[in-house]
Coordinates of C-alpha atoms in Angstrom, one line a residue:
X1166 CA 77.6 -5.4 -108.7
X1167 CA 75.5 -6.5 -105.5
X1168 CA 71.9 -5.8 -104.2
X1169 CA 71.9 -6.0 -100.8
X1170 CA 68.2 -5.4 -98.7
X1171 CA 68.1 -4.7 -95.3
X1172 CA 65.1 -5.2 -93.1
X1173 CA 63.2 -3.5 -90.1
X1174 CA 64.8 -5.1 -87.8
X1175 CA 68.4 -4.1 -89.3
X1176 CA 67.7 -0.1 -89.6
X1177 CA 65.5 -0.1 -86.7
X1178 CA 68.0 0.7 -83.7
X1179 CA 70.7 3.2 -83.4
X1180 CA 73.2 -0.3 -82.8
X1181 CA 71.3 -2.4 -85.9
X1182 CA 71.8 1.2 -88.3
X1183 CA 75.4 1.7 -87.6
X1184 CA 76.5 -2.2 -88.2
X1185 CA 74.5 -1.4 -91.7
X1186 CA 76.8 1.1 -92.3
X1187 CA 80.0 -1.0 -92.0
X1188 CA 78.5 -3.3 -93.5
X1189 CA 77.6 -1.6 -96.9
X1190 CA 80.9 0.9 -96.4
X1191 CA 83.0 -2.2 -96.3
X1192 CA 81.9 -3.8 -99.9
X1193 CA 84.6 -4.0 -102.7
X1194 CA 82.3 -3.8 -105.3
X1195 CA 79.3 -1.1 -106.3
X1196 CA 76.5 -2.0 -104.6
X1197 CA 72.9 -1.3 -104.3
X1198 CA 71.2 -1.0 -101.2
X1199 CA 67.6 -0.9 -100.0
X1200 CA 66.0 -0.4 -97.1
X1201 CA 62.7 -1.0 -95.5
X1202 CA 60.9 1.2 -92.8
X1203 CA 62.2 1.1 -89.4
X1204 CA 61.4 -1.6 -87.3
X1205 CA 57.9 -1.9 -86.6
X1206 CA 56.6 1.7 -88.4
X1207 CA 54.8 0.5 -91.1
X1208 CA 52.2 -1.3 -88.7
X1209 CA 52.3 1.7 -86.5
X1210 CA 51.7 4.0 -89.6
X1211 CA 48.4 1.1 -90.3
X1212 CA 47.1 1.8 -87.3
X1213 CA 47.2 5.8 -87.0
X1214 CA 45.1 5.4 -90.4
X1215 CA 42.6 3.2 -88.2
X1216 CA 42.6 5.8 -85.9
X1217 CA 42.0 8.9 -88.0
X1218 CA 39.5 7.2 -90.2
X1219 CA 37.3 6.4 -87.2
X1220 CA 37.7 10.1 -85.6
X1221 CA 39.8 9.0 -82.9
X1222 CA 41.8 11.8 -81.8
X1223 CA 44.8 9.5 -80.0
X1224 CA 45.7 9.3 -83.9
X1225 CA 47.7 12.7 -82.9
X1226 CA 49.8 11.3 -80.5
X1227 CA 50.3 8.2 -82.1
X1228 CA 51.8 10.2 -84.9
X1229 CA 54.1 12.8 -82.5
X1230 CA 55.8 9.4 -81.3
X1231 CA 56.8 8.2 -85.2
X1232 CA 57.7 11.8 -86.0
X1233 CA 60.2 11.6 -82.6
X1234 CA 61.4 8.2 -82.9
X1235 CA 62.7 9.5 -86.8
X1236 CA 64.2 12.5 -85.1
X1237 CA 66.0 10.4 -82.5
X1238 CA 67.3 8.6 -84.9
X1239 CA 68.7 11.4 -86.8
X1240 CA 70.1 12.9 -83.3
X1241 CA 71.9 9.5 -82.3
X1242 CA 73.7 8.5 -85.8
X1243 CA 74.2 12.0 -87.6
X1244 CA 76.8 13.9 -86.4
X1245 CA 76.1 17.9 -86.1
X1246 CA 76.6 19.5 -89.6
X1247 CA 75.0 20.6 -93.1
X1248 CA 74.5 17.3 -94.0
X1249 CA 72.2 16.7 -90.8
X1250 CA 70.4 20.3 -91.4
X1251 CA 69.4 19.6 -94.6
X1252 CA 68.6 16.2 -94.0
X1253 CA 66.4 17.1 -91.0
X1254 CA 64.3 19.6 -93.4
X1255 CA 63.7 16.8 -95.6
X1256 CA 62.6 14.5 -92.8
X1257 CA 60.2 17.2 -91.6
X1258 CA 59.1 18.4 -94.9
X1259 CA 57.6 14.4 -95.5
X1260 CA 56.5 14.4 -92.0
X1261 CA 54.6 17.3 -92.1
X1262 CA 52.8 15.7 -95.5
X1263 CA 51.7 12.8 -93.5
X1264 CA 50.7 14.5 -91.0
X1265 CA 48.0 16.5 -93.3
X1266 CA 47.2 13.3 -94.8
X1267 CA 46.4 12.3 -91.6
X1268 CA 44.4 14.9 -90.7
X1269 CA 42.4 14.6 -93.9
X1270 CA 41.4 11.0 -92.8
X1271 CA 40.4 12.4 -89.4
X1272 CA 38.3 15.1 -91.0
X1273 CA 36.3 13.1 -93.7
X1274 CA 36.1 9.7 -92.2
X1275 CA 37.4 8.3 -95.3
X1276 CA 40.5 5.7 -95.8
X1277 CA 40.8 4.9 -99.5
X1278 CA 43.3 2.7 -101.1
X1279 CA 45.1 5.5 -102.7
X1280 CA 45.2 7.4 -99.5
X1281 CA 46.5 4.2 -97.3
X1282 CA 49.2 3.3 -100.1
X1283 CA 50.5 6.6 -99.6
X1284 CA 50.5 6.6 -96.0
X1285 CA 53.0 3.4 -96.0
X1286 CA 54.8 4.7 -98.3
X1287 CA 56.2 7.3 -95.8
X1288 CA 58.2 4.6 -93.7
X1289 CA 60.3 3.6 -96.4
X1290 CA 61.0 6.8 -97.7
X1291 CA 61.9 8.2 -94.3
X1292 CA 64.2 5.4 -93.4
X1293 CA 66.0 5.5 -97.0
X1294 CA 66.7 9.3 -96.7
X1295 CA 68.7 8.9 -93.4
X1296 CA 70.2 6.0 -94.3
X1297 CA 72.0 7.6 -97.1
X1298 CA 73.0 10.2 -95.5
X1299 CA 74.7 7.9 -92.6
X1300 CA 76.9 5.7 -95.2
X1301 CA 79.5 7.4 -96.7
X1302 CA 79.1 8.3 -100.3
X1303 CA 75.6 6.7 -100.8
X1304 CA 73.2 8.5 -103.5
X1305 CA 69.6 8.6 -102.7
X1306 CA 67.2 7.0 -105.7
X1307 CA 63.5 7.5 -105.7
X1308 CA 62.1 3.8 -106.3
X1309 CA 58.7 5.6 -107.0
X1310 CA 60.3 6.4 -110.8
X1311 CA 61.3 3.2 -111.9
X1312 CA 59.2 0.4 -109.8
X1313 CA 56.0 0.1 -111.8
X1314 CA 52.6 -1.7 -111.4
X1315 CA 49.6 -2.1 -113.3
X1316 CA 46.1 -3.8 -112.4
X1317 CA 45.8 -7.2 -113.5
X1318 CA 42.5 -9.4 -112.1
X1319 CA 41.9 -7.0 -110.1
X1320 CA 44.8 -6.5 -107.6
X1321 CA 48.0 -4.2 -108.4
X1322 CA 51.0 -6.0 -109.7
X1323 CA 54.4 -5.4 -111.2
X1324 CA 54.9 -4.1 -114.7
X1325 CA 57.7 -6.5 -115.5
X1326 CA 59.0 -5.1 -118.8
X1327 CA 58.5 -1.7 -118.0
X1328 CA 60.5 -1.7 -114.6
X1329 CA 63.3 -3.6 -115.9
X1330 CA 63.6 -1.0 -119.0
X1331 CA 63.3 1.8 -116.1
X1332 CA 65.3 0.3 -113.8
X1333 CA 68.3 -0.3 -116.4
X1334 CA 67.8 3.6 -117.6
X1335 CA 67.9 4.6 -113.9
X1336 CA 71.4 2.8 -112.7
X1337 CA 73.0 3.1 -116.1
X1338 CA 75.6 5.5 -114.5
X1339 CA 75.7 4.5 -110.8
X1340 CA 77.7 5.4 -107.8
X1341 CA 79.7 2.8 -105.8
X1342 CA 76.7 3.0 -103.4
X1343 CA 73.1 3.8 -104.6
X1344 CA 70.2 4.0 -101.6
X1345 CA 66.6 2.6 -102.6
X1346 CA 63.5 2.7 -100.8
X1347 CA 62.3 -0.8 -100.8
X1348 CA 58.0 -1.7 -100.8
X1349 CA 57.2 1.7 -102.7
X1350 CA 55.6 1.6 -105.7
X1351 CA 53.4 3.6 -108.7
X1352 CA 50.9 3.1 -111.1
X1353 CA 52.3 2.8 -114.6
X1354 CA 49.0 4.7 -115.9
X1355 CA 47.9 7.2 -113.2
X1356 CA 51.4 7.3 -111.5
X1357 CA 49.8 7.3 -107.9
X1358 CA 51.7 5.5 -105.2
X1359 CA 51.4 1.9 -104.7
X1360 CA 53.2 -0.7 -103.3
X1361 CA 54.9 -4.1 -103.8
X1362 CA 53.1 -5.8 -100.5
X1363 CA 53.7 -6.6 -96.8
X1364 CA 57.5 -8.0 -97.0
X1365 CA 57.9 -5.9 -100.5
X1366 CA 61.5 -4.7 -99.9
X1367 CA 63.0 -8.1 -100.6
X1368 CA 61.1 -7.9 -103.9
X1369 CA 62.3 -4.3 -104.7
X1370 CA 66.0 -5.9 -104.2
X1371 CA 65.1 -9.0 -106.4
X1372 CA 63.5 -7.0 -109.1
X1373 CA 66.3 -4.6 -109.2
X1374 CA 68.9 -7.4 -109.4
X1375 CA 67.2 -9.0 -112.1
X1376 CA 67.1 -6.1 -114.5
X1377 CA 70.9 -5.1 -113.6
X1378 CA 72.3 -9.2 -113.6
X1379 CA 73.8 -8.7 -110.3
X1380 CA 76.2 -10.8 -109.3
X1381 CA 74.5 -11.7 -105.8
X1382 CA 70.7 -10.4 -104.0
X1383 CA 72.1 -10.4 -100.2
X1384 CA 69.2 -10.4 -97.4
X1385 CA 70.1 -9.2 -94.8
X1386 CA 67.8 -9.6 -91.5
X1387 CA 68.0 -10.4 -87.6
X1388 CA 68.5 -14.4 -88.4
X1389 CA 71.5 -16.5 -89.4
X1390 CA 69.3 -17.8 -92.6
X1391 CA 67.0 -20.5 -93.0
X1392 CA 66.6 -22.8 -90.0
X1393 CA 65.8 -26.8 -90.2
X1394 CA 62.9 -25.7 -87.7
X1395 CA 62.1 -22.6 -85.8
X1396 CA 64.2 -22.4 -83.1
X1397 CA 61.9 -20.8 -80.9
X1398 CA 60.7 -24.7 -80.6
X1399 CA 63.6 -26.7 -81.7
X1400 CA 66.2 -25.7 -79.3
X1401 CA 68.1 -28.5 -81.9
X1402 CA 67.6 -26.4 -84.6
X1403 CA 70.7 -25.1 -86.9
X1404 CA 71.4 -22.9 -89.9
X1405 CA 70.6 -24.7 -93.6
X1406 CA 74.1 -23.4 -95.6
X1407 CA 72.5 -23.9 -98.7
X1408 CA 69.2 -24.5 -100.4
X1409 CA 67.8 -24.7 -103.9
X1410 CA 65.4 -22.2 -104.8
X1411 CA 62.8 -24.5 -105.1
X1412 CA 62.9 -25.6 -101.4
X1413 CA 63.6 -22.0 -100.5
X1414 CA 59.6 -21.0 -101.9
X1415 CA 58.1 -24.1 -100.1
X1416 CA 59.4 -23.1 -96.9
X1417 CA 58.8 -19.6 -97.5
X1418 CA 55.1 -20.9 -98.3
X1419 CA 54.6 -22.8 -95.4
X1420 CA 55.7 -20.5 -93.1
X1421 CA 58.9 -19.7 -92.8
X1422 CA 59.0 -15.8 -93.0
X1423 CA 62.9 -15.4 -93.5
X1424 CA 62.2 -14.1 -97.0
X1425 CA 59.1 -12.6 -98.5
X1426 CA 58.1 -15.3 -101.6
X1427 CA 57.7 -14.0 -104.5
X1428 CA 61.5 -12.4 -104.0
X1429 CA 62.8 -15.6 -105.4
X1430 CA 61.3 -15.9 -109.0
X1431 CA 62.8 -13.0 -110.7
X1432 CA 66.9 -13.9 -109.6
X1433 CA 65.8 -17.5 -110.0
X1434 CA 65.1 -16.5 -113.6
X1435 CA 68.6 -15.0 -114.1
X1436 CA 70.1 -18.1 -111.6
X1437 CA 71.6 -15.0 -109.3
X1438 CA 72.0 -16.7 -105.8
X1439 CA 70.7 -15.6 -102.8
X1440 CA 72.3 -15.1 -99.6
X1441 CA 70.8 -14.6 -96.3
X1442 CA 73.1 -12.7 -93.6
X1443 CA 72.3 -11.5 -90.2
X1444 CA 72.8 -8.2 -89.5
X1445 CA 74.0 -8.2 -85.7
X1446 CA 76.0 -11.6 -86.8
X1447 CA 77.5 -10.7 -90.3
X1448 CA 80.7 -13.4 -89.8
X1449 CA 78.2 -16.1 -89.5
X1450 CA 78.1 -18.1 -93.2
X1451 CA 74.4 -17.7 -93.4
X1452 CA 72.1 -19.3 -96.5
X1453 CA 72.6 -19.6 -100.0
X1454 CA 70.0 -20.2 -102.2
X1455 CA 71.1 -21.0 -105.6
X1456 CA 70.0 -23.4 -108.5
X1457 CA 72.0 -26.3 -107.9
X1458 CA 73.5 -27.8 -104.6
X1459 CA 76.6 -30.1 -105.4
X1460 CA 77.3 -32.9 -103.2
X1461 CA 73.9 -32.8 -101.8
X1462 CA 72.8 -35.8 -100.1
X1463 CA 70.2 -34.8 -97.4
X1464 CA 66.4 -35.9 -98.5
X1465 CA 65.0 -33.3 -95.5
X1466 CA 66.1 -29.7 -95.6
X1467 CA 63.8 -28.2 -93.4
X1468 CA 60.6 -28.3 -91.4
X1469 CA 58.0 -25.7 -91.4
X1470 CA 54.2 -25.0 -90.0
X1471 CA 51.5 -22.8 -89.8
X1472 CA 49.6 -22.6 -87.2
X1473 CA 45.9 -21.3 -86.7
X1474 CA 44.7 -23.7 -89.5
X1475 CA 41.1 -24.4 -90.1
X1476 CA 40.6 -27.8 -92.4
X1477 CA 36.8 -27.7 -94.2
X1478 CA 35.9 -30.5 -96.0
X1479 CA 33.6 -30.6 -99.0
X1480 CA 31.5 -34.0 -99.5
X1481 CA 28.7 -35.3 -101.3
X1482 CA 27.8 -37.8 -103.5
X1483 CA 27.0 -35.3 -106.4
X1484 CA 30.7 -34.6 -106.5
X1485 CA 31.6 -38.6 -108.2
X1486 CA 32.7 -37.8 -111.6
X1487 CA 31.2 -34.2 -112.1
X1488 CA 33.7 -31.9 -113.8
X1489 CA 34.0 -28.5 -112.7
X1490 CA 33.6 -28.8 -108.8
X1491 CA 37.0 -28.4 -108.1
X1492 CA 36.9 -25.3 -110.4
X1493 CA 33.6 -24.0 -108.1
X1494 CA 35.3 -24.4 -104.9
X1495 CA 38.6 -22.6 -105.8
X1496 CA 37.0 -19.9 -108.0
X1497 CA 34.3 -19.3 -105.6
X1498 CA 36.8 -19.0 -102.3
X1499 CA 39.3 -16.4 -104.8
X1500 CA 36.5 -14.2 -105.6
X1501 CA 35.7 -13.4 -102.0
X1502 CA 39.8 -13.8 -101.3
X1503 CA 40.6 -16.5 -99.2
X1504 CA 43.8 -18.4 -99.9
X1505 CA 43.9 -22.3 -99.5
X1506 CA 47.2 -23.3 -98.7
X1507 CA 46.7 -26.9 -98.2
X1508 CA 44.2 -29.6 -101.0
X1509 CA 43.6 -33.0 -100.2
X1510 CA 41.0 -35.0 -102.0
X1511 CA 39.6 -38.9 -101.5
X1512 CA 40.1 -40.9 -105.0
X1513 CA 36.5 -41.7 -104.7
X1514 CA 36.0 -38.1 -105.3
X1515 CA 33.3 -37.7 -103.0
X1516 CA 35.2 -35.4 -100.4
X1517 CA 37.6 -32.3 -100.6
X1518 CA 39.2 -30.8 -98.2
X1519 CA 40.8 -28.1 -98.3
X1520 CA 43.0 -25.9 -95.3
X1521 CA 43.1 -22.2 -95.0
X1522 CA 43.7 -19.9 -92.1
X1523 CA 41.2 -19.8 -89.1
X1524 CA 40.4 -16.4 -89.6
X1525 CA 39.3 -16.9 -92.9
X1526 CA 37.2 -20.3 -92.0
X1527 CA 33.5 -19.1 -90.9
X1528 CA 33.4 -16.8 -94.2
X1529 CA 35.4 -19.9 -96.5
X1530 CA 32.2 -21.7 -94.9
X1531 CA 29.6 -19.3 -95.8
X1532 CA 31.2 -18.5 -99.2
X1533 CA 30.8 -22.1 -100.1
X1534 CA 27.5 -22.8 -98.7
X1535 CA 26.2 -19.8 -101.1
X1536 CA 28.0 -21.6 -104.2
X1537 CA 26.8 -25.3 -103.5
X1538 CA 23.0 -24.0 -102.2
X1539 CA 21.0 -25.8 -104.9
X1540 CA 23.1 -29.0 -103.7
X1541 CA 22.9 -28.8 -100.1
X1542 CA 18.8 -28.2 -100.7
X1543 CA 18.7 -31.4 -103.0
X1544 CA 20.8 -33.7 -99.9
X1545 CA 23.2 -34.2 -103.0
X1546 CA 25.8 -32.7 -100.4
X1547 CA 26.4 -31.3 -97.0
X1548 CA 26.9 -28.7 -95.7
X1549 CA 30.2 -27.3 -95.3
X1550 CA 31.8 -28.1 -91.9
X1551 CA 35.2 -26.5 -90.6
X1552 CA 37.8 -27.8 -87.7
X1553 CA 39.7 -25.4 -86.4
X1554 CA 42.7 -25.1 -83.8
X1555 CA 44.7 -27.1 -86.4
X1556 CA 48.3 -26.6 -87.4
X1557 CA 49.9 -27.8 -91.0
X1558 CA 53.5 -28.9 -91.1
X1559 CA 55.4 -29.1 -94.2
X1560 CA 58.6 -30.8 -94.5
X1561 CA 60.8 -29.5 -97.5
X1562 CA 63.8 -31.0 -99.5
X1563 CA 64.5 -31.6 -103.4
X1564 CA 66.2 -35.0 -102.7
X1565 CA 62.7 -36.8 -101.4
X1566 CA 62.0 -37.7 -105.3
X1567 CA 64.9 -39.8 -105.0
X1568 CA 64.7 -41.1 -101.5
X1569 CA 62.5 -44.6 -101.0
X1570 CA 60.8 -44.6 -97.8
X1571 CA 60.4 -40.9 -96.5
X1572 CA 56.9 -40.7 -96.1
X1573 CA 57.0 -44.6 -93.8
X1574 CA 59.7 -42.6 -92.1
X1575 CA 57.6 -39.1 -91.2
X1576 CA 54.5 -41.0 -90.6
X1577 CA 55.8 -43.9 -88.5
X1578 CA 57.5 -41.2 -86.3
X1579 CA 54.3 -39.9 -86.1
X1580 CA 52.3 -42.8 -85.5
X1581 CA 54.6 -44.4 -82.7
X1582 CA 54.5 -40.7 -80.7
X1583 CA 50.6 -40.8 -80.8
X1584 CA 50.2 -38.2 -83.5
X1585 CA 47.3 -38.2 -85.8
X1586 CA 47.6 -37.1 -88.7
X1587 CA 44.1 -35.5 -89.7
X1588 CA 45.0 -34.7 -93.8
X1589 CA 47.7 -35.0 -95.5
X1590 CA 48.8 -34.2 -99.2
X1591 CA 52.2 -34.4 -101.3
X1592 CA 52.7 -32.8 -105.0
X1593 CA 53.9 -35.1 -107.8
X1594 CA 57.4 -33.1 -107.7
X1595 CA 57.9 -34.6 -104.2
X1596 CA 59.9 -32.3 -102.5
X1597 CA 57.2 -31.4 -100.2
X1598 CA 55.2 -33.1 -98.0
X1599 CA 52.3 -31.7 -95.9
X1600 CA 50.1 -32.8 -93.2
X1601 CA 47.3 -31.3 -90.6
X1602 CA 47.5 -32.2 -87.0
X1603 CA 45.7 -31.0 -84.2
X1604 CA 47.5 -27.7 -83.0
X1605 CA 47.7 -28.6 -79.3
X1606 CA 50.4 -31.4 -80.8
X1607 CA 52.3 -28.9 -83.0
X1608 CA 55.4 -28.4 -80.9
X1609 CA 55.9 -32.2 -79.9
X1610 CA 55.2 -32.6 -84.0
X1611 CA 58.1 -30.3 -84.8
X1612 CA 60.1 -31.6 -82.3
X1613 CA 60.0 -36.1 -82.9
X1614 CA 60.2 -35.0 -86.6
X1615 CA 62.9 -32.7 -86.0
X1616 CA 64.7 -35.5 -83.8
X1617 CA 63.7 -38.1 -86.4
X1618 CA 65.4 -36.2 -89.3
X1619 CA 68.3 -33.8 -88.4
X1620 CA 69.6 -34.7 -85.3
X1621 CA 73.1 -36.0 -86.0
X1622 CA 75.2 -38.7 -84.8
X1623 CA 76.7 -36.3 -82.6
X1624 CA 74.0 -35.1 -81.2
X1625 CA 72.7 -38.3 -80.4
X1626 CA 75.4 -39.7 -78.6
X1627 CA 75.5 -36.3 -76.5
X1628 CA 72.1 -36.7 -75.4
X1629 CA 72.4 -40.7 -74.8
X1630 CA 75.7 -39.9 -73.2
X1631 CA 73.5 -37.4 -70.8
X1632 CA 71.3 -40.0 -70.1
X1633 CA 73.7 -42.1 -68.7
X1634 CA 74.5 -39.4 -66.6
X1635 CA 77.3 -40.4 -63.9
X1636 CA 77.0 -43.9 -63.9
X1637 CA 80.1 -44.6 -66.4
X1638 CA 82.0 -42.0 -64.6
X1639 CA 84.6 -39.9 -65.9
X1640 CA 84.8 -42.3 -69.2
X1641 CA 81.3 -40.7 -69.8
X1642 CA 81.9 -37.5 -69.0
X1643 CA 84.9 -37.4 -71.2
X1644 CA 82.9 -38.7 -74.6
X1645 CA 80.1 -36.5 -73.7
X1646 CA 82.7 -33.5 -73.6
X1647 CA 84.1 -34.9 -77.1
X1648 CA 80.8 -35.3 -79.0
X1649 CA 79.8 -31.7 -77.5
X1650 CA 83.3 -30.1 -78.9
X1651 CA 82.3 -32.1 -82.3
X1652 CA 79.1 -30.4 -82.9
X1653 CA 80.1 -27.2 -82.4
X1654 CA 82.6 -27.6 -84.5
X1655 CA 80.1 -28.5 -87.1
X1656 CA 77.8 -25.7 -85.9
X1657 CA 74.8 -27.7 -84.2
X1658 CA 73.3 -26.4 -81.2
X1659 CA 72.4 -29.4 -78.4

């Protein structure tokens, strides 16, 4: 048995639904499928809440054009029928419940957490109703009964033991093709909606494989699978085949939004790979992320970043040798919830800094100012200063730990190409290494790493072989046509 998830993107035209529906119709084996909202709804379902809550009444119109876009949908895949009757009375039956929700908001001003959860909801369950009715012999499950939650610190997260015991119970006499909402959620307790996150589909479809031991969780989205880079700024840039799951969370951390993170612990648990397909490209090979990569020899699997990072840096002399500051600055920055993504302390101990998105720096700034007032009165440390307009690169690979020389090599490429590097900082595992640069330098970072690391010896002598241009005539020409055919045999773009 399979779990395959298909994103936005993959249900969100009529050409992007129907290769969905070859797709799943063609599996050998049962599979279960789930599906997110259609491209782009769930935002646009966000911001109608915005709307209504503030007593705008374009909240109306906003709403006419999701309720239209779901009924062309239904018009441009389902042929005329029963089936397409009674599926259009239960599209319309849901949309007329949102749009009373709605109109609640609009009329008491109020947006609650309970009342936005369910509002979300609504894309999912919308999508997942006509896409089981468009593949042949699919059976619609209603995620809402067996995905649980509960509140722990504070925040709604999964109820591990009882979804898996619900999840078993609810696919212990499945159909070859079962249809799940993805993202939708309830409370074990209260049993009002909830949901699993921005990106939560991938984790309905790892949860769900996890509980059943399925043989494979297949991703399916509008990429090929992980990239060494983004190639929106490494035209170099090609396809990882395979990745452990370790360097799969890195670059998912730092970044790279191919898979929603916390999708990976629960099949990494069971060791159930992970494959990555495109969905208008399902011949292409794609990534598989699995436990253990035989025959792998490459130190550098991938490059990511994140732009928009603000670095702050926390310094005084009162911080030599005093337990517990560390412990103030990350408790104090979690209560208020800002995420640091990026640590770096001197070994003096009299500065931290620490790198976190530059939305988030003015309050991460404030926040910390409040914590270490009695300090900052005494001059026993300063105040808290923040550079923004950064960007953080990470590269990624297991193999580093065993590689001599790989941080000389990123930060000598660096160096010679007039980089500086502002902070830096590397876990004791050694499969990832991060740094801070200024973010006007980020693409010509990416790119003389990028060139440093994956470009092959094919790809080299192509572009020497273009440098040279005409001037060895047609004995250039020729090589330069041979090292082209070689790369694309081995699937590297020039």
């Amino acid at each position: 048995m399979k779990v395959l998830k298909f994103g936005g993107t993959s249900v969100g035209s009529v050409e992007s639904i129907l290769n969905v529906k070859k797709i799943v119709e063609a599996q050998e084996e049962p599979v279960i499928v789930v599906v997110s909202a259609l491209g782009g709804v769930t935002d646009k379902l966000i911001k109608i809440s915005q709307l209504a809550v503030s007593g705008d009444p374009s909240y109306q119109t906003e709403y006419e054009e999701v309720a239209e876009r779901h009924r062309a949908m239904i018009d441009a895949i389902i042929p005329a029928g029963k089936e397409k009757e009674t599926l259009l009375t239960v599209i319309n039956a849901l949309l007329e419940e949102l749009k009373s929700i709605y109109h609640g908001v609009y009329l008491i001003r109020d947006l609650s957490q309970k009342t936005s959860s369910t509002i979300v909801s609504y894309g999912e369950r919308l999508s997942s109703h006509i896409v089981a009715v468009l593949v042949n012999g699919a059976r619609w499950y209603d995620s809402r009964t067996f995905i649980k939650t509960e509140i722990k610190s504070g925040r709604q997260l999964l109820a591990t033991e009882l979804t898996t015991s619900l999840v078993k119970a609810a696919f212990s006499d499945r159909p070859q093709i079962a249809l799940v909402p993805g993202f939708i959620s309830t409370d074990a307790e209260s049993g009002e909606i909830t949901n699993l996150g921005r990106g939560g589909s991938d984790y309905t479809a790892s949860i769900i494989a996890a509980a059943l031991d399925a043989s494979v969780l297949e991703i399916w989205t509008d990429v090929d699978g992980f990239m060494t880079a983004d190639p929106k700024v490494i035209s170099t840039a090609y396809t990882i085949s395979e990745l452990s799951y370790v360097e799969a969370m890195e670059l998912c951390n730092f970044g790279a939004k191919v898979v929603y993170p916390p999708t990976i612990y629960p099949v990494c648990i069971k060791n159930i790979p992970i494959l990555i397909k495109n969905t208008f490209n399902p011949d292409g090979k794609g990534t598989v992320i699995k436990q253990n990569i035989e025959g792998d020899k490459k130190p550098i699997k991938g490059i990511s970043s994140i732009n928009g990072t603000s670095l702050i840096t926390v310094s005084g002399l009162s911080m030599v040798g005093v337990i517990g500051v560390n412990r103030r600055i990350f408790s104090a920055l979690a209560d208020h919830g800002i995420s640091v993504f990026l640590v770096s302390q001197a070994s003096s101990e009299n500065s931290t800094s620490i790198g976190v998105r530059d939305a988030d720096a003015a309050e991460a700034c404030a926040v910390l100012n409040a914590e270490f007032a009695k300090e900052i009165e005494t001059g026993a440390m300063f105040e808290m200063q923040a550079e923004s307009g950064l960007a953080t690169v990470a590269i990624v690979g297991e193999n580093m730990k065993h590689t001599p020389g790989i941080a000389g090599k990123l930060f000598g490429t660096l160096g010679r190409s007039g980089i500086n590097v502002i902070a830096c900082a590397q876990g004791a595992s050694e499969t990832n290494i991060s740094f801070v640069v200024d973010g006007n330098y980020l693409r010509k970072t990416l790119n003389v790493i990028h060139d440093s690391f994956f470009l092959s010896e094919y790809q080299v002598l192509y572009l020497f072989l273009c440098g040279v241009g005409t001037v060895g005539g047609s004995l250039i020409d020729q090589l330069a046509q041979q090292s082209e055919k070689l790369m694309k045999d081995r699937g590297l773009k020039l």
